[in-house]
Amino acid sequence: DTGVSQNPRHKITKRGQNVTFRCDPISEHNRLYWYRQTLGQGPEFLTYFQNEAQLEKSRLLSDRFSAERPKGSFSTLEIQRTEQGDSAMYLCASSLAEGGNQPQHFGDGTRLSIL
Amino acid sequence: AQSVTQPDIHITVSEGASLELRCNYSYGATPYLFWYVQSPGQGLQLLLKYFSGDTLVQGIKGFEAEFKRSQSSFNLRKPSVHWSDAAEYFCAVGSGGYQKVTFGTGTKLQVIP
């Protein structure tokens, strides 16, 4: 169990630029989640995959955001035309699907700063 | 909709003292409940979870939590706090199915010598 890996750890970019983050889940986990965490808040759910299928998207996920998990393994989260309000920590988590009560294991996140 | 309330934003305790962090949840069915800990700049680490059965659950690092359905609470406790416990603690509630998890706003714990 090597844990959930996220890259990069930090990203600084200018407003209006596009950014892409990567998440590598724990290898046997077929569920993958993206969350956003702003200062002083708990993580907020963005989207969820089971294998390669994106099964739910939060209303927080505007049309500038897109997430993919093309082969059911790693996932990417892209933000287009970044805005100041996108500055946050983006967290990825993974879990097993079997049993319906498997806890989510989190990566260390990607901190995005918009200049 | 499910929700979690952590009424204490900051708590300060002396090293060696006991600790209780409060958590109240709102969920229509039997909840799945979690406590996570987050150190600055890091992701979240699972401390313990409750799905069913014994309402007193033991976790890692000497933490325990008690599920009280009548009070819709899931408070986290530790009998003797160590300086390394200083971090932010998040209570969370999950629904069945794909385990959509809703987090509270967190309680920041400061430990003084």
PDB file of C-alpha atoms in Angstrom, chain A:
ATOM      1  CA  ASP A   1       0.000   0.000   0.000  1.00  0.00           C
ATOM      2  CA  THR A   2       1.880   3.029  -1.273  1.00  0.00           C
ATOM      3  CA  GLY A   3      -0.956   5.433  -0.527  1.00  0.00           C
ATOM      4  CA  VAL A   4      -2.708   7.984  -2.707  1.00  0.00           C
ATOM      5  CA  SER A   5      -0.252  10.123  -4.644  1.00  0.00           C
ATOM      6  CA  GLN A   6      -1.000  13.610  -5.967  1.00  0.00           C
ATOM      7  CA  ASN A   7       1.089  15.770  -8.268  1.00  0.00           C
ATOM      8  CA  PRO A   8       2.115  18.484  -8.201  1.00  0.00           C
ATOM      9  CA  ARG A   9       2.045  19.348  -4.499  1.00  0.00           C
ATOM     10  CA  HIS A  10       1.935  23.044  -5.262  1.00  0.00           C
ATOM     11  CA  LYS A  11       0.899  24.995  -8.336  1.00  0.00           C
ATOM     12  CA  ILE A  12       1.138  28.737  -8.771  1.00  0.00           C
ATOM     13  CA  THR A  13      -0.345  30.207 -11.897  1.00  0.00           C
ATOM     14  CA  LYS A  14      -1.731  33.422 -13.306  1.00  0.00           C
ATOM     15  CA  ARG A  15      -5.420  34.056 -13.550  1.00  0.00           C
ATOM     16  CA  GLY A  16      -6.802  32.816 -16.846  1.00  0.00           C
ATOM     17  CA  GLN A  17      -4.336  29.987 -17.282  1.00  0.00           C
ATOM     18  CA  ASN A  18      -5.277  26.312 -17.417  1.00  0.00           C
ATOM     19  CA  VAL A  19      -3.986  23.845 -14.839  1.00  0.00           C
ATOM     20  CA  THR A  20      -4.083  20.069 -14.565  1.00  0.00           C
ATOM     21  CA  PHE A  21      -3.600  17.934 -11.478  1.00  0.00           C
ATOM     22  CA  ARG A  22      -2.964  14.213 -11.309  1.00  0.00           C
ATOM     23  CA  CYS A  23      -4.040  11.636  -8.748  1.00  0.00           C
ATOM     24  CA  ASP A  24      -2.771   8.067  -8.497  1.00  0.00           C
ATOM     25  CA  PRO A  25      -5.025   6.075  -6.165  1.00  0.00           C
ATOM     26  CA  ILE A  26      -4.136   3.028  -4.139  1.00  0.00           C
ATOM     27  CA  SER A  27      -3.735   0.353  -6.780  1.00  0.00           C
ATOM     28  CA  GLU A  28      -6.608  -1.949  -5.887  1.00  0.00           C
ATOM     29  CA  HIS A  29      -9.099   0.862  -5.218  1.00  0.00           C
ATOM     30  CA  ASN A  30     -11.773   1.217  -7.866  1.00  0.00           C
ATOM     31  CA  ARG A  31     -13.415   4.354  -6.434  1.00  0.00           C
ATOM     32  CA  LEU A  32     -11.771   7.748  -6.753  1.00  0.00           C
ATOM     33  CA  TYR A  33     -12.962  11.079  -5.406  1.00  0.00           C
ATOM     34  CA  TRP A  34     -11.952  14.700  -5.806  1.00  0.00           C
ATOM     35  CA  TYR A  35     -12.516  17.286  -3.086  1.00  0.00           C
ATOM     36  CA  ARG A  36     -11.722  20.977  -2.719  1.00  0.00           C
ATOM     37  CA  GLN A  37     -10.683  22.490   0.589  1.00  0.00           C
ATOM     38  CA  THR A  38     -10.464  26.205   1.238  1.00  0.00           C
ATOM     39  CA  LEU A  39      -8.885  27.808   4.270  1.00  0.00           C
ATOM     40  CA  GLY A  40     -10.794  27.163   7.462  1.00  0.00           C
ATOM     41  CA  GLN A  41     -13.190  24.717   5.857  1.00  0.00           C
ATOM     42  CA  GLY A  42     -13.535  20.993   5.564  1.00  0.00           C
ATOM     43  CA  PRO A  43     -13.139  19.261   2.220  1.00  0.00           C
ATOM     44  CA  GLU A  44     -16.070  19.685  -0.178  1.00  0.00           C
ATOM     45  CA  PHE A  45     -17.012  16.924  -2.591  1.00  0.00           C
ATOM     46  CA  LEU A  46     -16.425  17.693  -6.269  1.00  0.00           C
ATOM     47  CA  THR A  47     -16.789  14.450  -8.184  1.00  0.00           C
ATOM     48  CA  TYR A  48     -16.533  10.676  -7.973  1.00  0.00           C
ATOM     49  CA  PHE A  49     -15.488   7.830 -10.264  1.00  0.00           C
ATOM     50  CA  GLN A  50     -16.107   4.141 -10.082  1.00  0.00           C
ATOM     51  CA  ASN A  51     -13.514   2.609 -12.358  1.00  0.00           C
ATOM     52  CA  GLU A  52     -13.517   4.867 -15.436  1.00  0.00           C
ATOM     53  CA  ALA A  53     -17.106   6.062 -15.069  1.00  0.00           C
ATOM     54  CA  GLN A  54     -17.748   9.486 -13.577  1.00  0.00           C
ATOM     55  CA  LEU A  55     -20.894   8.844 -11.568  1.00  0.00           C
ATOM     56  CA  GLU A  56     -21.573  12.133  -9.847  1.00  0.00           C
ATOM     57  CA  LYS A  57     -20.532  15.766 -10.083  1.00  0.00           C
ATOM     58  CA  SER A  58     -21.180  18.409  -7.475  1.00  0.00           C
ATOM     59  CA  ARG A  59     -22.759  21.719  -8.425  1.00  0.00           C
ATOM     60  CA  LEU A  60     -19.409  23.165  -7.261  1.00  0.00           C
ATOM     61  CA  LEU A  61     -17.861  21.675 -10.396  1.00  0.00           C
ATOM     62  CA  SER A  62     -18.469  24.455 -12.900  1.00  0.00           C
ATOM     63  CA  ASP A  63     -18.050  23.938 -16.637  1.00  0.00           C
ATOM     64  CA  ARG A  64     -14.467  25.179 -16.315  1.00  0.00           C
ATOM     65  CA  PHE A  65     -13.650  22.012 -14.381  1.00  0.00           C
ATOM     66  CA  SER A  66     -13.250  18.608 -15.967  1.00  0.00           C
ATOM     67  CA  ALA A  67     -12.114  15.337 -14.469  1.00  0.00           C
ATOM     68  CA  GLU A  68     -11.158  12.135 -16.196  1.00  0.00           C
ATOM     69  CA  ARG A  69     -10.122   8.650 -15.257  1.00  0.00           C
ATOM     70  CA  PRO A  70      -9.490   7.126 -18.678  1.00  0.00           C
ATOM     71  CA  LYS A  71      -8.302   3.656 -17.735  1.00  0.00           C
ATOM     72  CA  GLY A  72      -9.827   3.366 -14.316  1.00  0.00           C
ATOM     73  CA  SER A  73      -6.493   3.949 -12.638  1.00  0.00           C
ATOM     74  CA  PHE A  74      -5.076   7.487 -12.311  1.00  0.00           C
ATOM     75  CA  SER A  75      -7.262  10.543 -12.638  1.00  0.00           C
ATOM     76  CA  THR A  76      -6.731  14.116 -13.785  1.00  0.00           C
ATOM     77  CA  LEU A  77      -8.561  17.263 -12.761  1.00  0.00           C
ATOM     78  CA  GLU A  78      -8.292  20.199 -15.159  1.00  0.00           C
ATOM     79  CA  ILE A  79      -9.344  23.753 -14.462  1.00  0.00           C
ATOM     80  CA  GLN A  80      -9.638  26.029 -17.453  1.00  0.00           C
ATOM     81  CA  ARG A  81      -9.427  29.835 -17.340  1.00  0.00           C
ATOM     82  CA  THR A  82      -8.541  29.855 -13.657  1.00  0.00           C
ATOM     83  CA  GLU A  83     -10.063  32.484 -11.382  1.00  0.00           C
ATOM     84  CA  GLN A  84      -8.974  33.858  -8.012  1.00  0.00           C
ATOM     85  CA  GLY A  85     -11.704  31.846  -6.337  1.00  0.00           C
ATOM     86  CA  ASP A  86     -10.136  28.615  -7.549  1.00  0.00           C
ATOM     87  CA  SER A  87      -7.296  29.026  -5.074  1.00  0.00           C
ATOM     88  CA  ALA A  88      -7.644  26.057  -2.738  1.00  0.00           C
ATOM     89  CA  MET A  89      -6.249  22.674  -1.802  1.00  0.00           C
ATOM     90  CA  TYR A  90      -7.486  19.962  -4.167  1.00  0.00           C
ATOM     91  CA  LEU A  91      -7.622  16.574  -2.489  1.00  0.00           C
ATOM     92  CA  CYS A  92      -7.965  13.172  -4.054  1.00  0.00           C
ATOM     93  CA  ALA A  93      -9.174  10.085  -2.210  1.00  0.00           C
ATOM     94  CA  SER A  94      -9.725   6.474  -3.135  1.00  0.00           C
ATOM     95  CA  SER A  95     -11.560   3.515  -1.697  1.00  0.00           C
ATOM     96  CA  LEU A  96     -12.714   0.027  -2.434  1.00  0.00           C
ATOM     97  CA  ALA A  97     -16.269  -0.424  -3.673  1.00  0.00           C
ATOM     98  CA  GLU A  98     -17.080  -3.749  -2.095  1.00  0.00           C
ATOM     99  CA  GLY A  99     -19.201  -3.703   1.023  1.00  0.00           C
ATOM    100  CA  GLY A 100     -20.379  -0.120   0.608  1.00  0.00           C
ATOM    101  CA  ASN A 101     -18.679   0.968   3.782  1.00  0.00           C
ATOM    102  CA  GLN A 102     -15.056   1.318   2.877  1.00  0.00           C
ATOM    103  CA  PRO A 103     -13.355   4.454   4.187  1.00  0.00           C
ATOM    104  CA  GLN A 104     -11.688   6.881   1.832  1.00  0.00           C
ATOM    105  CA  HIS A 105      -7.924   7.249   1.886  1.00  0.00           C
ATOM    106  CA  PHE A 106      -6.631  10.710   1.054  1.00  0.00           C
ATOM    107  CA  GLY A 107      -3.567  12.009  -0.702  1.00  0.00           C
ATOM    108  CA  ASP A 108      -1.614  15.032   0.495  1.00  0.00           C
ATOM    109  CA  GLY A 109      -3.346  17.307  -1.969  1.00  0.00           C
ATOM    110  CA  THR A 110      -2.339  19.875  -4.570  1.00  0.00           C
ATOM    111  CA  ARG A 111      -2.345  23.451  -3.345  1.00  0.00           C
ATOM    112  CA  LEU A 112      -3.346  25.862  -6.110  1.00  0.00           C
ATOM    113  CA  SER A 113      -2.528  29.552  -5.849  1.00  0.00           C
ATOM    114  CA  ILE A 114      -3.882  31.966  -8.445  1.00  0.00           C
ATOM    115  CA  LEU A 115      -1.934  35.215  -8.856  1.00  0.00           C
TER     116      LEU A 115
END
